[in-house]
XYZ file of C-alpha atoms in Angstrom:
312
model
C 0.000 0.000 0.000
C 0.961 3.622 -0.562
C 0.106 6.585 1.626
C -0.758 9.843 -0.126
C -0.604 13.255 1.527
C -2.096 15.965 -0.633
C -2.299 19.709 -0.156
C -5.278 20.854 -2.195
C -6.524 24.405 -2.872
C -9.853 24.762 -1.124
C -11.745 25.329 -4.369
C -10.416 22.033 -5.785
C -10.980 19.801 -2.756
C -14.335 18.394 -3.828
C -12.959 17.532 -7.262
C -9.994 15.729 -5.718
C -12.202 13.902 -3.223
C -14.492 12.726 -6.003
C -11.473 11.334 -7.858
C -10.129 9.549 -4.776
C -13.493 8.108 -3.771
C -14.176 6.791 -7.270
C -10.720 5.279 -7.845
C -10.485 1.527 -7.344
C -8.010 0.600 -4.610
C -8.240 3.707 -2.386
C -9.216 3.712 1.273
C -8.680 5.478 4.620
C -9.657 8.858 3.210
C -9.316 11.815 5.588
C -9.697 15.568 5.081
C -8.197 18.298 7.269
C -9.952 21.446 6.147
C -7.752 24.544 6.116
C -4.850 22.732 7.789
C -2.232 23.638 5.181
C -0.439 26.980 5.421
C 2.232 26.789 2.710
C 0.666 26.460 0.253
C -2.699 27.312 1.729
C -5.419 24.732 1.365
C -6.848 21.511 2.720
C -4.799 18.458 3.652
C -6.176 15.257 2.130
C -4.855 11.890 3.294
C -5.557 8.471 1.865
C -4.086 5.038 1.278
C -4.049 3.464 -2.168
C -3.077 0.045 -3.457
C 0.231 0.145 -5.298
C -1.491 -1.261 -8.375
C -3.691 1.844 -8.621
C -1.008 4.337 -7.634
C 0.406 5.233 -11.035
C -2.979 5.910 -12.644
C -4.096 8.011 -9.702
C -0.901 10.053 -9.719
C -1.281 10.725 -13.427
C -4.785 12.071 -12.887
C -3.741 14.220 -9.939
C -0.964 15.740 -12.014
C -3.415 16.285 -14.875
C -5.376 18.434 -12.397
C -2.162 20.498 -11.855
C -2.154 19.570 -8.183
C 1.642 19.312 -8.244
C 1.786 22.970 -9.317
C -0.934 24.521 -7.180
C -0.663 22.205 -4.195
C 1.453 19.226 -3.219
C 1.597 15.457 -3.752
C 3.637 13.343 -1.330
C 3.849 9.541 -1.389
C 5.164 7.087 1.178
C 5.392 3.306 1.167
C 3.437 1.626 3.939
C 5.463 -1.225 5.408
C 2.618 -2.564 7.545
C -1.112 -1.893 7.413
C -3.454 -3.858 9.661
C -6.804 -3.037 8.129
C -9.584 -5.032 6.508
C -10.354 -2.009 4.342
C -6.761 -1.953 3.096
C -6.924 -5.679 2.319
C -10.155 -5.147 0.410
C -8.696 -2.199 -1.523
C -5.732 -4.300 -2.628
C -8.049 -7.125 -3.731
C -10.232 -4.733 -5.718
C -7.304 -3.102 -7.502
C -6.454 -4.958 -10.725
C -3.126 -6.737 -11.019
C -0.480 -7.448 -8.406
C 1.300 -4.780 -6.382
C 4.687 -6.423 -6.965
C 4.219 -6.009 -10.725
C 3.050 -2.397 -10.615
C 5.400 0.355 -11.788
C 5.185 3.831 -10.295
C 6.603 5.761 -13.217
C 6.738 9.055 -11.354
C 8.661 7.430 -8.521
C 10.984 5.609 -10.933
C 11.717 8.794 -12.881
C 12.400 10.713 -9.679
C 14.626 7.962 -8.265
C 16.685 7.561 -11.435
C 16.966 11.344 -11.746
C 18.523 11.468 -8.286
C 20.775 8.456 -8.850
C 22.037 9.824 -12.169
C 23.114 13.195 -10.832
C 26.738 14.051 -11.562
C 27.681 14.884 -7.988
C 30.923 14.856 -6.039
C 29.688 11.829 -4.103
C 28.884 9.927 -7.307
C 32.316 10.701 -8.749
C 33.990 9.712 -5.482
C 32.281 6.320 -5.321
C 32.961 5.538 -8.980
C 36.599 6.634 -8.726
C 37.192 4.671 -5.527
C 35.559 1.599 -7.047
C 37.817 1.883 -10.106
C 40.924 2.257 -7.947
C 39.955 -0.783 -5.875
C 39.432 -2.739 -9.095
C 42.879 -1.585 -10.280
C 44.396 -3.212 -7.215
C 42.416 -6.358 -7.939
C 43.649 -6.389 -11.525
C 47.316 -6.139 -10.589
C 47.003 -8.654 -7.757
C 44.744 -10.956 -9.800
C 42.412 -10.888 -6.805
C 38.789 -11.770 -7.579
C 37.610 -10.612 -4.127
C 38.801 -7.062 -4.792
C 37.114 -7.133 -8.201
C 33.802 -8.176 -6.650
C 34.159 -5.516 -3.972
C 34.790 -2.857 -6.597
C 31.695 -3.973 -8.504
C 29.565 -3.594 -5.387
C 30.903 -0.089 -4.643
C 30.382 1.265 -8.173
C 27.268 3.487 -8.549
C 27.063 3.290 -12.348
C 23.743 1.418 -12.487
C 21.925 4.628 -11.486
C 22.735 6.485 -14.739
C 22.167 3.309 -16.756
C 18.680 2.957 -15.252
C 18.148 6.644 -15.925
C 18.901 6.155 -19.631
C 16.501 3.209 -19.813
C 13.740 5.174 -18.070
C 14.336 8.221 -20.250
C 14.072 6.185 -23.450
C 10.782 4.585 -22.405
C 9.290 7.752 -20.914
C 10.668 9.974 -23.681
C 12.426 12.254 -21.215
C 15.349 13.872 -23.064
C 16.532 15.847 -20.033
C 16.840 12.700 -17.937
C 18.594 10.945 -20.833
C 21.150 13.730 -21.196
C 21.675 13.977 -17.434
C 22.227 10.215 -17.157
C 24.504 10.033 -20.191
C 26.556 12.933 -18.865
C 26.943 11.268 -15.473
C 27.974 8.000 -17.108
C 30.521 9.431 -19.546
C 32.030 12.071 -17.291
C 32.035 9.688 -14.340
C 33.981 6.964 -16.116
C 36.324 9.485 -17.750
C 37.207 11.059 -14.397
C 37.528 7.680 -12.686
C 39.852 6.342 -15.371
C 42.049 9.451 -15.464
C 42.454 9.382 -11.682
C 43.127 5.636 -11.780
C 45.862 6.127 -14.391
C 47.553 8.562 -12.009
C 46.972 6.164 -9.116
C 48.568 3.323 -11.093
C 51.632 5.406 -11.950
C 51.998 6.364 -8.300
C 51.691 2.750 -7.172
C 54.307 1.767 -9.750
C 56.648 4.521 -8.548
C 56.504 3.215 -4.979
C 57.012 -0.363 -6.138
C 53.528 -1.743 -5.466
C 52.389 -2.123 -9.093
C 54.500 -3.918 -11.711
C 53.968 -4.296 -15.441
C 54.838 -7.972 -15.127
C 51.675 -8.476 -13.059
C 49.569 -6.885 -15.792
C 51.117 -9.059 -18.494
C 50.856 -12.278 -16.457
C 48.245 -14.959 -17.238
C 45.970 -13.732 -14.411
C 43.577 -16.722 -14.333
C 41.165 -14.957 -11.955
C 40.816 -11.644 -13.801
C 41.843 -12.086 -17.425
C 38.166 -12.229 -18.421
C 38.100 -8.452 -17.925
C 39.974 -7.775 -21.153
C 38.620 -10.767 -23.064
C 35.074 -9.782 -24.047
C 32.857 -12.451 -25.583
C 29.173 -13.198 -26.057
C 28.905 -14.493 -22.496
C 29.795 -10.984 -21.305
C 26.901 -9.572 -23.312
C 24.472 -12.271 -22.162
C 25.329 -11.654 -18.496
C 24.945 -7.899 -19.001
C 21.508 -8.422 -20.549
C 20.370 -10.654 -17.692
C 21.754 -8.195 -15.138
C 19.984 -5.325 -16.873
C 16.650 -7.136 -16.649
C 17.204 -8.014 -12.989
C 18.319 -4.491 -12.133
C 15.289 -2.808 -13.672
C 12.917 -5.313 -12.064
C 14.518 -4.651 -8.678
C 13.924 -0.912 -9.121
C 10.342 -1.130 -10.312
C 9.321 -3.687 -7.693
C 11.067 -1.797 -4.850
C 13.284 -4.831 -4.181
C 16.492 -2.800 -4.043
C 18.406 -5.587 -2.310
C 18.744 -7.346 -5.655
C 20.789 -4.431 -6.975
C 23.841 -5.690 -5.090
C 23.676 -8.916 -7.040
C 23.277 -6.954 -10.258
C 26.307 -4.798 -9.441
C 28.604 -7.787 -9.005
C 27.358 -9.466 -12.181
C 28.643 -7.006 -14.768
C 32.191 -6.083 -15.747
C 31.918 -2.309 -16.018
C 34.104 -0.880 -13.254
C 36.737 -3.669 -13.532
C 36.983 -3.130 -17.285
C 37.472 0.609 -16.799
C 40.123 -0.094 -14.160
C 41.983 -2.570 -16.341
C 41.948 -0.085 -19.218
C 43.315 2.646 -16.935
C 46.153 0.475 -15.617
C 46.985 -0.711 -19.129
C 47.068 2.873 -20.400
C 49.441 3.775 -17.581
C 51.842 1.092 -18.817
C 51.156 1.927 -22.483
C 49.655 -1.496 -23.052
C 47.236 -0.168 -25.647
C 46.033 -3.530 -26.918
C 44.852 -4.658 -23.494
C 43.389 -1.204 -22.845
C 41.358 -1.383 -26.056
C 40.006 -4.856 -25.291
C 39.053 -3.667 -21.790
C 37.150 -0.761 -23.310
C 35.365 -3.220 -25.595
C 34.329 -5.156 -22.495
C 33.094 -1.959 -20.847
C 31.072 -0.848 -23.878
C 29.653 -4.352 -24.382
C 28.395 -4.442 -20.802
C 26.943 -0.934 -20.945
C 25.142 -1.681 -24.206
C 23.734 -4.947 -22.868
C 22.383 -3.332 -19.703
C 20.792 -0.388 -21.523
C 19.226 -2.617 -24.184
C 17.816 -5.114 -21.686
C 16.688 -2.446 -19.211
C 14.878 -0.454 -21.890
C 13.112 -3.510 -23.303
C 12.126 -4.623 -19.796
C 10.592 -1.245 -18.945
C 8.825 -1.075 -22.304
C 7.384 -4.550 -21.741
C 6.217 -3.638 -18.241
C 4.573 -0.476 -19.549
C 2.811 -2.403 -22.298
C 1.576 -5.165 -19.997
C 0.423 -2.809 -17.249
C -1.457 -0.622 -19.725
C -3.970 -3.456 -20.031
C -5.056 -3.005 -16.425
C -7.822 -0.538 -15.655
C -6.723 1.426 -12.584
C -8.889 4.453 -13.231
C -11.999 5.626 -11.389
C -14.540 2.968 -10.574
C -17.685 2.932 -12.669
C -20.878 3.910 -11.002
């Protein structure tokens, strides 16, 4: 269930109440007349089944309530109410399958922001992966994968393509390209420093490296894994099962490939650097393709459900 807190201009309250009362899956409706001060208006509270949430939000925005009032949404972790149970049964579809497009767009917009924190996490992840590459240490590679925040911009690109949001697409693409560029440049400097103090050696990079040589040897399995990870990642976002994102992060060779390319560039091993970049691009393409198709499929399937106002 979702909890909605609305601030409604007094002259629009009856219209909003009629919409809420006639929408399948809503319950626990409460009105606090004149309670809002900024902006001025009435406070309207209600609970709505997740399945009906996206349709209701679209209609509230169509009434310009987000401009003249306020729309706030919270997830309800526990609701002990027969009315809530009945509302969820009446709403078509399953809550776990429902996609809140407004929430997804907002979340991916935040996760794809080119911030100092984002750059720090991506750079640190790439530097950790660089250590894993030189040491041929799979544990460090997995750790670097988990630290990397690059799935946020990738999900943003997928969402932008499906929702036709060019601003979100540009913001996400900028975060992805600038983020990896900065991380790789810093990691090149880090590698040269580590070599100067005797901790990195070119011999380690040129060794057989049985645990990490897959990073610069892209093949169709790399693409297949990226596709599967892209599907799982998008499903984890849309179903609010964010715990699965950790598994997604350690399934794709994005950060390790960027790290291997950076270390190879530092030693002027251009062949290995190029193959690492191929691995990086192959993984990014697979995730974006799979994520976009997954979101498009979800949008198509969910469009068949009627979550609008109840008839009669």
